[in-house]
Amino acid sequence: DQQVKQNSPSLSVQEGRISILNCDYTNSMFDYFLWYKKYPAEGPTFLISISSIKDKNEDGRFTVFLNKSAKHLSLHIVPSQPGDSAVYFCAAAEGTGTASKLTFGTGTRLQVTL
Amino acid sequence: DGGITQSPKYLFRKEGQNVTLSCEQNLNHDAMYWYRQDPGQGLRLIYYSQIVNDFQKGDIAEGYSVSREKKESFPLTVTSAQKNPTAFYLCASSRGATGTPPLHFGNGTRLTVT
């Protein structure tokens, strides 16, 4: 049973426009969420995170929104750049002391076109 | 530069042979993890270790074994008991397993078993 779902396997966005990547979860015990970015043949790199006590966290061009009632989070990238082309994974954890229990989504491949 | 080194990048083995994947970190992180990535799936946790000489099974530990004799090293052995060993294996570390710090990943080892 997939507890973290990224229903869009791919997304194509023009350079300069906004990219919105979505993630849904089913486990109501999740209270910490992270986004990772992955280039081919490399390991994922941490991008941004959000705790369930917040509904928004911003870091430069990247903003994560959390809607707890809908069990939905999204990553906004604005403006999108060609270097943002990668696979983005959403991950979730429940409670403190649970870095070991990160549950990952299946990823969304973002292609930023010129 | 601090980081996580996984070697080799590509590994080929015959069915029935055990194989050990190396993971070394110089980040002085307490916790280390092994994940497996298959096409169209998220990262799945195999084993994790929060401290030297201690490790725990993740979600898909069957057919794998690990050791944590040193803080810097967390090798993964894929045994002949693992039914579908061909996959991309990622090692990760974090400062600790509490407070849900982000994981830092290595660049992975792609294992092919024929």
PDB file of C-alpha atoms in Angstrom:
ATOM      1  CA  ASP A   1       0.000   0.000   0.000  1.00  0.00           C
ATOM      2  CA  GLN A   2       1.545   3.256  -1.168  1.00  0.00           C
ATOM      3  CA  GLN A   3       1.297   5.689   1.738  1.00  0.00           C
ATOM      4  CA  VAL A   4       2.913   8.527  -0.189  1.00  0.00           C
ATOM      5  CA  LYS A   5       1.712   9.067  -3.727  1.00  0.00           C
ATOM      6  CA  GLN A   6       2.960  11.199  -6.530  1.00  0.00           C
ATOM      7  CA  ASN A   7       0.339  10.658  -9.178  1.00  0.00           C
ATOM      8  CA  SER A   8       2.075  12.556 -11.958  1.00  0.00           C
ATOM      9  CA  PRO A   9       5.056  10.579 -13.205  1.00  0.00           C
ATOM     10  CA  SER A  10       6.185  13.489 -15.374  1.00  0.00           C
ATOM     11  CA  LEU A  11       5.716  17.205 -15.847  1.00  0.00           C
ATOM     12  CA  SER A  12       6.939  19.578 -18.550  1.00  0.00           C
ATOM     13  CA  VAL A  13       7.186  23.324 -17.894  1.00  0.00           C
ATOM     14  CA  GLN A  14       8.604  26.206 -19.850  1.00  0.00           C
ATOM     15  CA  GLU A  15      11.591  28.045 -18.491  1.00  0.00           C
ATOM     16  CA  GLY A  16      10.534  31.006 -16.372  1.00  0.00           C
ATOM     17  CA  ARG A  17       7.102  29.580 -15.573  1.00  0.00           C
ATOM     18  CA  ILE A  18       5.975  27.981 -12.341  1.00  0.00           C
ATOM     19  CA  SER A  19       6.402  24.254 -11.728  1.00  0.00           C
ATOM     20  CA  ILE A  20       3.970  22.636  -9.316  1.00  0.00           C
ATOM     21  CA  LEU A  21       4.675  19.131  -8.102  1.00  0.00           C
ATOM     22  CA  ASN A  22       2.056  17.374  -6.055  1.00  0.00           C
ATOM     23  CA  CYS A  23       2.136  14.729  -3.374  1.00  0.00           C
ATOM     24  CA  ASP A  24      -0.663  13.006  -1.443  1.00  0.00           C
ATOM     25  CA  TYR A  25      -0.379  10.863   1.640  1.00  0.00           C
ATOM     26  CA  THR A  26      -2.707   8.524   3.465  1.00  0.00           C
ATOM     27  CA  ASN A  27      -1.077   8.092   6.860  1.00  0.00           C
ATOM     28  CA  SER A  28      -2.465  10.710   9.243  1.00  0.00           C
ATOM     29  CA  MET A  29       0.462  10.077  11.583  1.00  0.00           C
ATOM     30  CA  PHE A  30       2.901  11.686   9.156  1.00  0.00           C
ATOM     31  CA  ASP A  31       3.963  15.033  10.550  1.00  0.00           C
ATOM     32  CA  TYR A  32       7.145  15.923   8.726  1.00  0.00           C
ATOM     33  CA  PHE A  33       7.573  16.156   4.976  1.00  0.00           C
ATOM     34  CA  LEU A  34      10.568  16.557   2.727  1.00  0.00           C
ATOM     35  CA  TRP A  35      11.285  17.040  -0.950  1.00  0.00           C
ATOM     36  CA  TYR A  36      14.350  15.558  -2.620  1.00  0.00           C
ATOM     37  CA  LYS A  37      15.711  16.213  -6.072  1.00  0.00           C
ATOM     38  CA  LYS A  38      17.518  13.504  -8.032  1.00  0.00           C
ATOM     39  CA  TYR A  39      19.611  13.687 -11.186  1.00  0.00           C
ATOM     40  CA  PRO A  40      20.275  10.503 -13.196  1.00  0.00           C
ATOM     41  CA  ALA A  41      22.945   8.212 -11.742  1.00  0.00           C
ATOM     42  CA  GLU A  42      23.200  10.338  -8.612  1.00  0.00           C
ATOM     43  CA  GLY A  43      21.747  10.123  -5.139  1.00  0.00           C
ATOM     44  CA  PRO A  44      18.826  12.346  -4.116  1.00  0.00           C
ATOM     45  CA  THR A  45      19.663  15.700  -2.586  1.00  0.00           C
ATOM     46  CA  PHE A  46      17.558  17.345   0.085  1.00  0.00           C
ATOM     47  CA  LEU A  47      15.629  20.346  -1.163  1.00  0.00           C
ATOM     48  CA  ILE A  48      13.150  21.604   1.401  1.00  0.00           C
ATOM     49  CA  SER A  49      11.062  20.346   4.300  1.00  0.00           C
ATOM     50  CA  ILE A  50       7.975  21.291   6.271  1.00  0.00           C
ATOM     51  CA  SER A  51       6.641  20.361   9.659  1.00  0.00           C
ATOM     52  CA  SER A  52       2.946  19.703  10.145  1.00  0.00           C
ATOM     53  CA  ILE A  53       2.679  22.740  12.423  1.00  0.00           C
ATOM     54  CA  LYS A  54       3.200  24.928   9.367  1.00  0.00           C
ATOM     55  CA  ASP A  55       1.323  25.227   6.111  1.00  0.00           C
ATOM     56  CA  LYS A  56       4.064  26.887   4.094  1.00  0.00           C
ATOM     57  CA  ASN A  57       7.831  26.949   3.970  1.00  0.00           C
ATOM     58  CA  GLU A  58       9.841  28.974   1.513  1.00  0.00           C
ATOM     59  CA  ASP A  59      13.476  28.804   0.460  1.00  0.00           C
ATOM     60  CA  GLY A  60      14.441  30.965  -2.472  1.00  0.00           C
ATOM     61  CA  ARG A  61      12.666  29.744  -5.587  1.00  0.00           C
ATOM     62  CA  PHE A  62      11.215  26.756  -3.757  1.00  0.00           C
ATOM     63  CA  THR A  63       8.054  26.803  -1.660  1.00  0.00           C
ATOM     64  CA  VAL A  64       6.324  23.839  -0.089  1.00  0.00           C
ATOM     65  CA  PHE A  65       2.656  24.036   0.859  1.00  0.00           C
ATOM     66  CA  LEU A  66       0.978  21.610   3.229  1.00  0.00           C
ATOM     67  CA  ASN A  67      -2.769  21.015   3.448  1.00  0.00           C
ATOM     68  CA  LYS A  68      -3.223  18.656   6.378  1.00  0.00           C
ATOM     69  CA  SER A  69      -6.963  18.293   6.012  1.00  0.00           C
ATOM     70  CA  ALA A  70      -6.547  17.154   2.431  1.00  0.00           C
ATOM     71  CA  LYS A  71      -3.367  15.199   3.209  1.00  0.00           C
ATOM     72  CA  HIS A  72      -1.732  16.968   0.328  1.00  0.00           C
ATOM     73  CA  LEU A  73       1.479  18.853  -0.189  1.00  0.00           C
ATOM     74  CA  SER A  74       2.940  20.595  -3.169  1.00  0.00           C
ATOM     75  CA  LEU A  75       6.281  21.973  -4.221  1.00  0.00           C
ATOM     76  CA  HIS A  76       6.306  25.211  -6.206  1.00  0.00           C
ATOM     77  CA  ILE A  77       9.354  26.228  -8.177  1.00  0.00           C
ATOM     78  CA  VAL A  78       9.308  29.726  -9.551  1.00  0.00           C
ATOM     79  CA  PRO A  79      10.779  30.694 -11.871  1.00  0.00           C
ATOM     80  CA  SER A  80      11.652  27.290 -13.283  1.00  0.00           C
ATOM     81  CA  GLN A  81      15.124  26.902 -14.749  1.00  0.00           C
ATOM     82  CA  PRO A  82      16.586  24.232 -17.067  1.00  0.00           C
ATOM     83  CA  GLY A  83      18.805  23.048 -14.205  1.00  0.00           C
ATOM     84  CA  ASP A  84      15.671  22.139 -12.281  1.00  0.00           C
ATOM     85  CA  SER A  85      15.063  19.265 -14.686  1.00  0.00           C
ATOM     86  CA  ALA A  86      15.286  16.200 -12.470  1.00  0.00           C
ATOM     87  CA  VAL A  87      13.166  13.670 -10.630  1.00  0.00           C
ATOM     88  CA  TYR A  88      11.535  15.023  -7.487  1.00  0.00           C
ATOM     89  CA  PHE A  89      10.656  12.746  -4.593  1.00  0.00           C
ATOM     90  CA  CYS A  90       8.276  13.581  -1.822  1.00  0.00           C
ATOM     91  CA  ALA A  91       8.975  11.885   1.537  1.00  0.00           C
ATOM     92  CA  ALA A  92       7.161  11.740   4.850  1.00  0.00           C
ATOM     93  CA  ALA A  93       7.978  10.784   8.420  1.00  0.00           C
ATOM     94  CA  GLU A  94       5.915  10.240  11.534  1.00  0.00           C
ATOM     95  CA  GLY A  95       6.978  11.771  14.803  1.00  0.00           C
ATOM     96  CA  THR A  96      10.398  12.649  16.109  1.00  0.00           C
ATOM     97  CA  GLY A  97      13.115  10.053  16.148  1.00  0.00           C
ATOM     98  CA  THR A  98      11.972   8.645  12.867  1.00  0.00           C
ATOM     99  CA  ALA A  99      14.457   9.730  10.229  1.00  0.00           C
ATOM    100  CA  SER A 100      14.809   6.024   9.669  1.00  0.00           C
ATOM    101  CA  LYS A 101      11.161   5.815   8.768  1.00  0.00           C
ATOM    102  CA  LEU A 102      11.054   8.116   5.789  1.00  0.00           C
ATOM    103  CA  THR A 103       8.458   6.903   3.314  1.00  0.00           C
ATOM    104  CA  PHE A 104       9.086   8.037  -0.245  1.00  0.00           C
ATOM    105  CA  GLY A 105       6.757   8.636  -3.144  1.00  0.00           C
ATOM    106  CA  THR A 106       7.482   7.231  -6.591  1.00  0.00           C
ATOM    107  CA  GLY A 107       8.807  10.517  -7.954  1.00  0.00           C
ATOM    108  CA  THR A 108       7.848  13.053 -10.610  1.00  0.00           C
ATOM    109  CA  ARG A 109      10.179  13.746 -13.503  1.00  0.00           C
ATOM    110  CA  LEU A 110      10.285  17.484 -14.202  1.00  0.00           C
ATOM    111  CA  GLN A 111      11.451  18.704 -17.582  1.00  0.00           C
ATOM    112  CA  VAL A 112      12.026  22.436 -17.917  1.00  0.00           C
ATOM    113  CA  THR A 113      12.091  23.421 -21.561  1.00  0.00           C
ATOM    114  CA  LEU A 114      13.624  26.484 -23.161  1.00  0.00           C
TER     115      LEU A 114
ATOM    116  CA  ASP B   1      34.703  17.769   1.123  1.00  0.00           C
ATOM    117  CA  GLY B   2      32.457  15.745   3.350  1.00  0.00           C
ATOM    118  CA  GLY B   3      30.167  13.235   1.827  1.00  0.00           C
ATOM    119  CA  ILE B   4      29.081   9.673   1.295  1.00  0.00           C
ATOM    120  CA  THR B   5      31.018   7.377  -0.983  1.00  0.00           C
ATOM    121  CA  GLN B   6      29.450   4.302  -2.472  1.00  0.00           C
ATOM    122  CA  SER B   7      31.504   1.857  -4.445  1.00  0.00           C
ATOM    123  CA  PRO B   8      31.476   0.507  -6.993  1.00  0.00           C
ATOM    124  CA  LYS B   9      29.103   2.532  -9.173  1.00  0.00           C
ATOM    125  CA  TYR B  10      28.184  -0.541 -11.233  1.00  0.00           C
ATOM    126  CA  LEU B  11      28.345  -4.133 -10.079  1.00  0.00           C
ATOM    127  CA  PHE B  12      27.584  -7.331 -11.930  1.00  0.00           C
ATOM    128  CA  ARG B  13      27.154 -10.717 -10.311  1.00  0.00           C
ATOM    129  CA  LYS B  14      25.966 -14.171 -11.183  1.00  0.00           C
ATOM    130  CA  GLU B  15      22.843 -15.495  -9.543  1.00  0.00           C
ATOM    131  CA  GLY B  16      23.597 -17.402  -6.357  1.00  0.00           C
ATOM    132  CA  GLN B  17      26.561 -15.282  -5.349  1.00  0.00           C
ATOM    133  CA  ASN B  18      26.614 -12.984  -2.358  1.00  0.00           C
ATOM    134  CA  VAL B  19      27.816  -9.452  -3.042  1.00  0.00           C
ATOM    135  CA  THR B  20      28.795  -6.632  -0.688  1.00  0.00           C
ATOM    136  CA  LEU B  21      28.173  -2.974  -1.449  1.00  0.00           C
ATOM    137  CA  SER B  22      30.406  -0.443   0.230  1.00  0.00           C
ATOM    138  CA  CYS B  23      29.272   2.781   1.910  1.00  0.00           C
ATOM    139  CA  GLU B  24      31.614   5.192   3.682  1.00  0.00           C
ATOM    140  CA  GLN B  25      30.817   8.609   5.132  1.00  0.00           C
ATOM    141  CA  ASN B  26      33.046  11.322   6.533  1.00  0.00           C
ATOM    142  CA  LEU B  27      30.256  13.563   7.773  1.00  0.00           C
ATOM    143  CA  ASN B  28      30.542  12.290  11.342  1.00  0.00           C
ATOM    144  CA  HIS B  29      26.905  11.255  11.144  1.00  0.00           C
ATOM    145  CA  ASP B  30      25.541   8.822  13.682  1.00  0.00           C
ATOM    146  CA  ALA B  31      22.815   7.249  11.579  1.00  0.00           C
ATOM    147  CA  MET B  32      23.209   5.392   8.286  1.00  0.00           C
ATOM    148  CA  TYR B  33      20.677   3.802   5.972  1.00  0.00           C
ATOM    149  CA  TRP B  34      20.350   1.583   2.941  1.00  0.00           C
ATOM    150  CA  TYR B  35      17.571   2.141   0.422  1.00  0.00           C
ATOM    151  CA  ARG B  36      16.677   0.339  -2.756  1.00  0.00           C
ATOM    152  CA  GLN B  37      15.153   2.002  -5.811  1.00  0.00           C
ATOM    153  CA  ASP B  38      13.320   0.092  -8.541  1.00  0.00           C
ATOM    154  CA  PRO B  39      11.826   1.594 -11.703  1.00  0.00           C
ATOM    155  CA  GLY B  40       8.505   3.288 -11.032  1.00  0.00           C
ATOM    156  CA  GLN B  41       8.851   2.883  -7.280  1.00  0.00           C
ATOM    157  CA  GLY B  42       9.927   5.108  -4.467  1.00  0.00           C
ATOM    158  CA  LEU B  43      12.942   4.426  -2.323  1.00  0.00           C
ATOM    159  CA  ARG B  44      12.383   1.547   0.056  1.00  0.00           C
ATOM    160  CA  LEU B  45      14.284   1.151   3.312  1.00  0.00           C
ATOM    161  CA  ILE B  46      16.343  -2.030   3.675  1.00  0.00           C
ATOM    162  CA  TYR B  47      18.284  -1.509   6.900  1.00  0.00           C
ATOM    163  CA  TYR B  48      19.308   1.354   9.122  1.00  0.00           C
ATOM    164  CA  SER B  49      21.739   1.919  11.947  1.00  0.00           C
ATOM    165  CA  GLN B  50      21.450   4.639  14.551  1.00  0.00           C
ATOM    166  CA  ILE B  51      24.724   3.879  16.281  1.00  0.00           C
ATOM    167  CA  VAL B  52      27.811   1.717  15.935  1.00  0.00           C
ATOM    168  CA  ASN B  53      27.241  -1.993  16.535  1.00  0.00           C
ATOM    169  CA  ASP B  54      23.483  -1.605  16.261  1.00  0.00           C
ATOM    170  CA  PHE B  55      21.165  -1.855  13.268  1.00  0.00           C
ATOM    171  CA  GLN B  56      17.502  -2.421  12.548  1.00  0.00           C
ATOM    172  CA  LYS B  57      15.537  -3.989   9.732  1.00  0.00           C
ATOM    173  CA  GLY B  58      13.669  -1.708   7.415  1.00  0.00           C
ATOM    174  CA  ASP B  59      10.677  -2.546   5.275  1.00  0.00           C
ATOM    175  CA  ILE B  60      12.400  -4.973   2.889  1.00  0.00           C
ATOM    176  CA  ALA B  61      15.273  -6.546   4.853  1.00  0.00           C
ATOM    177  CA  GLU B  62      14.793 -10.125   3.666  1.00  0.00           C
ATOM    178  CA  GLY B  63      17.782 -11.395   1.720  1.00  0.00           C
ATOM    179  CA  TYR B  64      20.086  -8.622   2.960  1.00  0.00           C
ATOM    180  CA  SER B  65      22.548  -8.258   5.808  1.00  0.00           C
ATOM    181  CA  VAL B  66      24.540  -5.340   7.201  1.00  0.00           C
ATOM    182  CA  SER B  67      27.199  -4.556   9.758  1.00  0.00           C
ATOM    183  CA  ARG B  68      28.167  -1.351  11.567  1.00  0.00           C
ATOM    184  CA  GLU B  69      31.564  -1.917  13.111  1.00  0.00           C
ATOM    185  CA  LYS B  70      32.714   1.647  12.525  1.00  0.00           C
ATOM    186  CA  LYS B  71      30.838   4.930  12.548  1.00  0.00           C
ATOM    187  CA  GLU B  72      32.028   5.722   9.034  1.00  0.00           C
ATOM    188  CA  SER B  73      31.122   2.469   7.373  1.00  0.00           C
ATOM    189  CA  PHE B  74      27.868   0.598   6.738  1.00  0.00           C
ATOM    190  CA  PRO B  75      28.355  -2.191   4.155  1.00  0.00           C
ATOM    191  CA  LEU B  76      25.368  -4.020   2.704  1.00  0.00           C
ATOM    192  CA  THR B  77      25.528  -7.653   1.653  1.00  0.00           C
ATOM    193  CA  VAL B  78      23.018  -8.848  -0.893  1.00  0.00           C
ATOM    194  CA  THR B  79      22.721 -12.563  -0.326  1.00  0.00           C
ATOM    195  CA  SER B  80      21.615 -15.303  -2.673  1.00  0.00           C
ATOM    196  CA  ALA B  81      18.371 -15.401  -0.700  1.00  0.00           C
ATOM    197  CA  GLN B  82      17.290 -12.052  -2.153  1.00  0.00           C
ATOM    198  CA  LYS B  83      14.785 -12.950  -4.876  1.00  0.00           C
ATOM    199  CA  ASN B  84      15.122  -9.833  -7.018  1.00  0.00           C
ATOM    200  CA  PRO B  85      18.523  -8.305  -6.287  1.00  0.00           C
ATOM    201  CA  THR B  86      18.894  -6.274  -9.482  1.00  0.00           C
ATOM    202  CA  ALA B  87      18.262  -2.666  -8.438  1.00  0.00           C
ATOM    203  CA  PHE B  88      19.797   0.706  -7.695  1.00  0.00           C
ATOM    204  CA  TYR B  89      21.056   0.816  -4.105  1.00  0.00           C
ATOM    205  CA  LEU B  90      21.418   4.052  -2.192  1.00  0.00           C
ATOM    206  CA  CYS B  91      23.226   4.607   1.059  1.00  0.00           C
ATOM    207  CA  ALA B  92      22.370   7.595   3.228  1.00  0.00           C
ATOM    208  CA  SER B  93      23.341   9.138   6.524  1.00  0.00           C
ATOM    209  CA  SER B  94      21.986  11.697   8.950  1.00  0.00           C
ATOM    210  CA  ARG B  95      23.290  13.464  12.051  1.00  0.00           C
ATOM    211  CA  GLY B  96      20.993  11.353  14.164  1.00  0.00           C
ATOM    212  CA  ALA B  97      17.759   9.502  13.944  1.00  0.00           C
ATOM    213  CA  THR B  98      15.964  11.950  16.197  1.00  0.00           C
ATOM    214  CA  GLY B  99      14.333  15.160  15.111  1.00  0.00           C
ATOM    215  CA  THR B 100      13.976  13.890  11.572  1.00  0.00           C
ATOM    216  CA  PRO B 101      17.045  15.558  10.065  1.00  0.00           C
ATOM    217  CA  PRO B 102      17.313  15.335   6.270  1.00  0.00           C
ATOM    218  CA  LEU B 103      19.156  12.366   4.873  1.00  0.00           C
ATOM    219  CA  HIS B 104      22.306  12.828   2.830  1.00  0.00           C
ATOM    220  CA  PHE B 105      22.627  10.294   0.041  1.00  0.00           C
ATOM    221  CA  GLY B 106      25.538   8.739  -1.794  1.00  0.00           C
ATOM    222  CA  ASN B 107      25.495   8.410  -5.582  1.00  0.00           C
ATOM    223  CA  GLY B 108      24.338   4.842  -5.515  1.00  0.00           C
ATOM    224  CA  THR B 109      25.452   1.445  -6.778  1.00  0.00           C
ATOM    225  CA  ARG B 110      23.613  -0.207  -9.630  1.00  0.00           C
ATOM    226  CA  LEU B 111      23.655  -3.951  -9.102  1.00  0.00           C
ATOM    227  CA  THR B 112      22.834  -6.313 -11.928  1.00  0.00           C
ATOM    228  CA  VAL B 113      22.465 -10.017 -11.199  1.00  0.00           C
ATOM    229  CA  THR B 114      22.147 -12.426 -14.110  1.00  0.00           C
TER     230      THR B 114
END
